[in-house]
Amino acid sequence: MNAAERLDLLDALPHRPPMLLIDRIVSVSPFEHASAEKDVTLDDPWFKGHFPGQPIFPGVLILEAMAQTACVLAAHSTRSDTGPRLPYLVGVDHARFRRLVQPGDRLDLSVRSLRAWGPFWRLSARAEVNGELAAEATLTATLAPAPTTFPVAAAPRHAPTATPTMPALLGAHDE
């Protein structure tokens, strides 16, 4: 990955290692779809315990990588004048794991927007290895104002004045 690609990835996601589960943004069509890649290596920290002698990329981390790909789509689809936003995964439906993912595999991740309403997104997500389906799910996510103390919130021109409450995160009107 070159420096510009790395900066684009870090600008699109609030995640940092070891929870940054995308290595490259492959393509983005705002409001429609995004694709990304994750190179699965034996150096990934979870393989020390999942499972010694038979390393398998945890299914929950495949879901997280798909959710991070959804974050990339959201980051490229929202207006910059709304202030810093943080993505939150609020639902996972119909998750299915079809194939083991192991060191040496490249996880090809894709998300497609099914519906957007207010700050919420409903997305179809897929993870493949060599064209073979590894996992799929329907994700629901939202974007909420970032707390002013969050590191990503330091750089933008306009930061929110307070940390959002859970009802605000879930779409209820502020008091």
C-alpha positions as protocol buffer text, in pm:
chain_id: "A"
residue {
  index: 1
  type: MET
  ca { x: 0 y: 0 z: 0 }
}
residue {
  index: 2
  type: ASN
  ca { x: 139 y: 340 z: -88 }
}
residue {
  index: 3
  type: ALA
  ca { x: 127 y: 637 z: 149 }
}
residue {
  index: 4
  type: ALA
  ca { x: -174 y: 802 z: -20 }
}
residue {
  index: 5
  type: GLU
  ca { x: -378 y: 480 z: 0 }
}
residue {
  index: 6
  type: ARG
  ca { x: -287 y: 443 z: 369 }
}
residue {
  index: 7
  type: LEU
  ca { x: -394 y: 801 z: 443 }
}
residue {
  index: 8
  type: ASP
  ca { x: -725 y: 748 z: 261 }
}
residue {
  index: 9
  type: LEU
  ca { x: -787 y: 434 z: 467 }
}
residue {
  index: 10
  type: LEU
  ca { x: -699 y: 607 z: 796 }
}
residue {
  index: 11
  type: ASP
  ca { x: -914 y: 909 z: 703 }
}
residue {
  index: 12
  type: ALA
  ca { x: -1212 y: 684 z: 626 }
}
residue {
  index: 13
  type: LEU
  ca { x: -1194 y: 478 z: 947 }
}
residue {
  index: 14
  type: PRO
  ca { x: -1158 y: 563 z: 1316 }
}
residue {
  index: 15
  type: HIS
  ca { x: -1009 y: 215 z: 1376 }
}
residue {
  index: 16
  type: ARG
  ca { x: -639 y: 163 z: 1441 }
}
residue {
  index: 17
  type: PRO
  ca { x: -426 y: -150 z: 1477 }
}
residue {
  index: 18
  type: PRO
  ca { x: -481 y: -410 z: 1596 }
}
residue {
  index: 19
  type: MET
  ca { x: -853 y: -347 z: 1525 }
}
residue {
  index: 20
  type: LEU
  ca { x: -798 y: -202 z: 1179 }
}
residue {
  index: 21
  type: LEU
  ca { x: -909 y: -502 z: 975 }
}
residue {
  index: 22
  type: ILE
  ca { x: -884 y: -359 z: 623 }
}
residue {
  index: 23
  type: ASP
  ca { x: -554 y: -332 z: 438 }
}
residue {
  index: 24
  type: ARG
  ca { x: -674 y: -165 z: 118 }
}
residue {
  index: 25
  type: ILE
  ca { x: -974 y: 22 z: -18 }
}
residue {
  index: 26
  type: VAL
  ca { x: -1032 y: -124 z: -364 }
}
residue {
  index: 27
  type: SER
  ca { x: -1327 y: 84 z: -484 }
}
residue {
  index: 28
  type: VAL
  ca { x: -1601 y: 312 z: -359 }
}
residue {
  index: 29
  type: SER
  ca { x: -1912 y: 433 z: -534 }
}
residue {
  index: 30
  type: PRO
  ca { x: -2067 y: 680 z: -286 }
}
residue {
  index: 31
  type: PHE
  ca { x: -2414 y: 583 z: -162 }
}
residue {
  index: 32
  type: GLU
  ca { x: -2396 y: 252 z: -353 }
}
residue {
  index: 33
  type: HIS
  ca { x: -2109 y: 14 z: -276 }
}
residue {
  index: 34
  type: ALA
  ca { x: -1753 y: -28 z: -151 }
}
residue {
  index: 35
  type: SER
  ca { x: -1493 y: -301 z: -164 }
}
residue {
  index: 36
  type: ALA
  ca { x: -1177 y: -358 z: 37 }
}
residue {
  index: 37
  type: GLU
  ca { x: -914 y: -624 z: 104 }
}
residue {
  index: 38
  type: LYS
  ca { x: -762 y: -783 z: 412 }
}
residue {
  index: 39
  type: ASP
  ca { x: -445 y: -991 z: 385 }
}
residue {
  index: 40
  type: VAL
  ca { x: -472 y: -1261 z: 650 }
}
residue {
  index: 41
  type: THR
  ca { x: -126 y: -1336 z: 791 }
}
residue {
  index: 42
  type: LEU
  ca { x: 2 y: -1562 z: 1066 }
}
residue {
  index: 43
  type: ASP
  ca { x: 135 y: -1244 z: 1233 }
}
residue {
  index: 44
  type: ASP
  ca { x: -222 y: -1131 z: 1311 }
}
residue {
  index: 45
  type: PRO
  ca { x: -246 y: -1129 z: 1693 }
}
residue {
  index: 46
  type: TRP
  ca { x: -559 y: -1347 z: 1726 }
}
residue {
  index: 47
  type: PHE
  ca { x: -389 y: -1653 z: 1577 }
}
residue {
  index: 48
  type: LYS
  ca { x: -194 y: -1709 z: 1898 }
}
residue {
  index: 49
  type: GLY
  ca { x: -514 y: -1836 z: 2057 }
}
residue {
  index: 50
  type: HIS
  ca { x: -753 y: -1907 z: 1767 }
}
residue {
  index: 51
  type: PHE
  ca { x: -646 y: -2187 z: 1736 }
}
residue {
  index: 52
  type: PRO
  ca { x: -287 y: -2297 z: 1812 }
}
residue {
  index: 53
  type: GLY
  ca { x: -181 y: -2546 z: 1547 }
}
residue {
  index: 54
  type: GLN
  ca { x: -494 y: -2476 z: 1336 }
}
residue {
  index: 55
  type: PRO
  ca { x: -514 y: -2096 z: 1285 }
}
residue {
  index: 56
  type: ILE
  ca { x: -859 y: -1981 z: 1176 }
}
residue {
  index: 57
  type: PHE
  ca { x: -956 y: -1617 z: 1127 }
}
residue {
  index: 58
  type: PRO
  ca { x: -1240 y: -1559 z: 1378 }
}
residue {
  index: 59
  type: GLY
  ca { x: -1584 y: -1521 z: 1224 }
}
residue {
  index: 60
  type: VAL
  ca { x: -1663 y: -1222 z: 1442 }
}
residue {
  index: 61
  type: LEU
  ca { x: -1359 y: -1045 z: 1294 }
}
residue {
  index: 62
  type: ILE
  ca { x: -1482 y: -1123 z: 943 }
}
residue {
  index: 63
  type: LEU
  ca { x: -1806 y: -946 z: 1042 }
}
residue {
  index: 64
  type: GLU
  ca { x: -1601 y: -656 z: 1180 }
}
residue {
  index: 65
  type: ALA
  ca { x: -1400 y: -632 z: 855 }
}
residue {
  index: 66
  type: MET
  ca { x: -1729 y: -620 z: 660 }
}
residue {
  index: 67
  type: ALA
  ca { x: -1855 y: -349 z: 899 }
}
residue {
  index: 68
  type: GLN
  ca { x: -1535 y: -150 z: 847 }
}
residue {
  index: 69
  type: THR
  ca { x: -1590 y: -173 z: 472 }
}
residue {
  index: 70
  type: ALA
  ca { x: -1936 y: -27 z: 538 }
}
residue {
  index: 71
  type: CYS
  ca { x: -1763 y: 254 z: 730 }
}
residue {
  index: 72
  type: VAL
  ca { x: -1554 y: 329 z: 421 }
}
residue {
  index: 73
  type: LEU
  ca { x: -1873 y: 359 z: 216 }
}
residue {
  index: 74
  type: ALA
  ca { x: -2030 y: 589 z: 476 }
}
residue {
  index: 75
  type: ALA
  ca { x: -1717 y: 805 z: 500 }
}
residue {
  index: 76
  type: HIS
  ca { x: -1722 y: 858 z: 123 }
}
residue {
  index: 77
  type: SER
  ca { x: -2097 y: 923 z: 117 }
}
residue {
  index: 78
  type: THR
  ca { x: -2148 y: 1183 z: 390 }
}
residue {
  index: 79
  type: ARG
  ca { x: -2108 y: 1558 z: 379 }
}
residue {
  index: 80
  type: SER
  ca { x: -1796 y: 1696 z: 546 }
}
residue {
  index: 81
  type: ASP
  ca { x: -1983 y: 2000 z: 685 }
}
residue {
  index: 82
  type: THR
  ca { x: -2173 y: 1788 z: 940 }
}
residue {
  index: 83
  type: GLY
  ca { x: -1869 y: 1764 z: 1168 }
}
residue {
  index: 84
  type: PRO
  ca { x: -1682 y: 1452 z: 1269 }
}
residue {
  index: 85
  type: ARG
  ca { x: -1892 y: 1137 z: 1278 }
}
residue {
  index: 86
  type: LEU
  ca { x: -1830 y: 792 z: 1422 }
}
residue {
  index: 87
  type: PRO
  ca { x: -1981 y: 479 z: 1275 }
}
residue {
  index: 88
  type: TYR
  ca { x: -2163 y: 234 z: 1502 }
}
residue {
  index: 89
  type: LEU
  ca { x: -2272 y: -113 z: 1406 }
}
residue {
  index: 90
  type: VAL
  ca { x: -2625 y: -152 z: 1547 }
}
residue {
  index: 91
  type: GLY
  ca { x: -2740 y: -476 z: 1387 }
}
residue {
  index: 92
  type: VAL
  ca { x: -2626 y: -797 z: 1220 }
}
residue {
  index: 93
  type: ASP
  ca { x: -2885 y: -1018 z: 1053 }
}
residue {
  index: 94
  type: HIS
  ca { x: -2864 y: -1336 z: 849 }
}
residue {
  index: 95
  type: ALA
  ca { x: -2491 y: -1387 z: 920 }
}
residue {
  index: 96
  type: ARG
  ca { x: -2360 y: -1705 z: 762 }
}
residue {
  index: 97
  type: PHE
  ca { x: -2008 y: -1842 z: 751 }
}
residue {
  index: 98
  type: ARG
  ca { x: -1943 y: -2062 z: 448 }
}
residue {
  index: 99
  type: ARG
  ca { x: -1568 y: -2125 z: 446 }
}
residue {
  index: 100
  type: LEU
  ca { x: -1270 y: -2117 z: 681 }
}
residue {
  index: 101
  type: VAL
  ca { x: -1035 y: -1821 z: 642 }
}
residue {
  index: 102
  type: GLN
  ca { x: -672 y: -1896 z: 725 }
}
residue {
  index: 103
  type: PRO
  ca { x: -329 y: -1732 z: 709 }
}
residue {
  index: 104
  type: GLY
  ca { x: -226 y: -1678 z: 348 }
}
residue {
  index: 105
  type: ASP
  ca { x: -582 y: -1598 z: 236 }
}
residue {
  index: 106
  type: ARG
  ca { x: -682 y: -1258 z: 103 }
}
residue {
  index: 107
  type: LEU
  ca { x: -1027 y: -1160 z: 223 }
}
residue {
  index: 108
  type: ASP
  ca { x: -1215 y: -967 z: -47 }
}
residue {
  index: 109
  type: LEU
  ca { x: -1481 y: -759 z: 125 }
}
residue {
  index: 110
  type: SER
  ca { x: -1779 y: -589 z: -35 }
}
residue {
  index: 111
  type: VAL
  ca { x: -2081 y: -398 z: 87 }
}
residue {
  index: 112
  type: ARG
  ca { x: -2380 y: -271 z: -103 }
}
residue {
  index: 113
  type: SER
  ca { x: -2628 y: -17 z: 28 }
}
residue {
  index: 114
  type: LEU
  ca { x: -2980 y: -157 z: 50 }
}
residue {
  index: 115
  type: ARG
  ca { x: -3147 y: 137 z: 219 }
}
residue {
  index: 116
  type: ALA
  ca { x: -3053 y: 458 z: 397 }
}
residue {
  index: 117
  type: TRP
  ca { x: -3279 y: 662 z: 624 }
}
residue {
  index: 118
  type: GLY
  ca { x: -3164 y: 949 z: 841 }
}
residue {
  index: 119
  type: PRO
  ca { x: -2828 y: 850 z: 990 }
}
residue {
  index: 120
  type: PHE
  ca { x: -2897 y: 477 z: 941 }
}
residue {
  index: 121
  type: TRP
  ca { x: -2774 y: 243 z: 668 }
}
residue {
  index: 122
  type: ARG
  ca { x: -2884 y: -111 z: 583 }
}
residue {
  index: 123
  type: LEU
  ca { x: -2621 y: -299 z: 384 }
}
residue {
  index: 124
  type: SER
  ca { x: -2561 y: -634 z: 222 }
}
residue {
  index: 125
  type: ALA
  ca { x: -2208 y: -753 z: 307 }
}
residue {
  index: 126
  type: ARG
  ca { x: -1994 y: -1033 z: 163 }
}
residue {
  index: 127
  type: ALA
  ca { x: -1646 y: -1171 z: 229 }
}
residue {
  index: 128
  type: GLU
  ca { x: -1483 y: -1396 z: -31 }
}
residue {
  index: 129
  type: VAL
  ca { x: -1154 y: -1582 z: -70 }
}
residue {
  index: 130
  type: ASN
  ca { x: -1046 y: -1658 z: -427 }
}
residue {
  index: 131
  type: GLY
  ca { x: -1402 y: -1593 z: -547 }
}
residue {
  index: 132
  type: GLU
  ca { x: -1548 y: -1838 z: -295 }
}
residue {
  index: 133
  type: LEU
  ca { x: -1801 y: -1704 z: -45 }
}
residue {
  index: 134
  type: ALA
  ca { x: -1655 y: -1708 z: 308 }
}
residue {
  index: 135
  type: ALA
  ca { x: -1922 y: -1507 z: 492 }
}
residue {
  index: 136
  type: GLU
  ca { x: -2227 y: -1293 z: 430 }
}
residue {
  index: 137
  type: ALA
  ca { x: -2456 y: -1079 z: 643 }
}
residue {
  index: 138
  type: THR
  ca { x: -2701 y: -793 z: 641 }
}
residue {
  index: 139
  type: LEU
  ca { x: -2566 y: -505 z: 849 }
}
residue {
  index: 140
  type: THR
  ca { x: -2734 y: -204 z: 1004 }
}
residue {
  index: 141
  type: ALA
  ca { x: -2513 y: 88 z: 1100 }
}
residue {
  index: 142
  type: THR
  ca { x: -2543 y: 451 z: 1197 }
}
residue {
  index: 143
  type: LEU
  ca { x: -2326 y: 759 z: 1200 }
}
residue {
  index: 144
  type: ALA
  ca { x: -2332 y: 971 z: 1513 }
}
residue {
  index: 145
  type: PRO
  ca { x: -2147 y: 1284 z: 1619 }
}
residue {
  index: 146
  type: ALA
  ca { x: -1801 y: 1201 z: 1748 }
}
residue {
  index: 147
  type: PRO
  ca { x: -1725 y: 1300 z: 2108 }
}
residue {
  index: 148
  type: THR
  ca { x: -1501 y: 1607 z: 2112 }
}
residue {
  index: 149
  type: THR
  ca { x: -1243 y: 1405 z: 2307 }
}
residue {
  index: 150
  type: PHE
  ca { x: -1216 y: 1140 z: 2034 }
}
residue {
  index: 151
  type: PRO
  ca { x: -884 y: 1175 z: 1843 }
}
residue {
  index: 152
  type: VAL
  ca { x: -1055 y: 1180 z: 1502 }
}
residue {
  index: 153
  type: ALA
  ca { x: -1260 y: 1477 z: 1623 }
}
residue {
  index: 154
  type: ALA
  ca { x: -952 y: 1697 z: 1673 }
}
residue {
  index: 155
  type: ALA
  ca { x: -886 y: 1777 z: 1306 }
}
residue {
  index: 156
  type: PRO
  ca { x: -1224 y: 1874 z: 1152 }
}
residue {
  index: 157
  type: ARG
  ca { x: -1345 y: 2232 z: 1131 }
}
residue {
  index: 158
  type: HIS
  ca { x: -1657 y: 2179 z: 1340 }
}
residue {
  index: 159
  type: ALA
  ca { x: -1686 y: 1948 z: 1639 }
}
residue {
  index: 160
  type: PRO
  ca { x: -2005 y: 1865 z: 1830 }
}
residue {
  index: 161
  type: THR
  ca { x: -2044 y: 2022 z: 2171 }
}
residue {
  index: 162
  type: ALA
  ca { x: -2139 y: 1709 z: 2367 }
}
residue {
  index: 163
  type: THR
  ca { x: -2111 y: 1333 z: 2365 }
}
residue {
  index: 164
  type: PRO
  ca { x: -2434 y: 1188 z: 2222 }
}
residue {
  index: 165
  type: THR
  ca { x: -2666 y: 990 z: 2445 }
}
residue {
  index: 166
  type: MET
  ca { x: -2765 y: 636 z: 2348 }
}
residue {
  index: 167
  type: PRO
  ca { x: -3115 y: 749 z: 2236 }
}
residue {
  index: 168
  type: ALA
  ca { x: -2944 y: 1006 z: 2012 }
}
residue {
  index: 169
  type: LEU
  ca { x: -2717 y: 734 z: 1871 }
}
residue {
  index: 170
  type: LEU
  ca { x: -3020 y: 522 z: 1793 }
}
residue {
  index: 171
  type: GLY
  ca { x: -3206 y: 801 z: 1617 }
}
residue {
  index: 172
  type: ALA
  ca { x: -3423 y: 959 z: 1888 }
}
residue {
  index: 173
  type: HIS
  ca { x: -3445 y: 1337 z: 1890 }
}
residue {
  index: 174
  type: ASP
  ca { x: -3213 y: 1528 z: 2122 }
}
residue {
  index: 175
  type: GLU
  ca { x: -3369 y: 1684 z: 2428 }
}
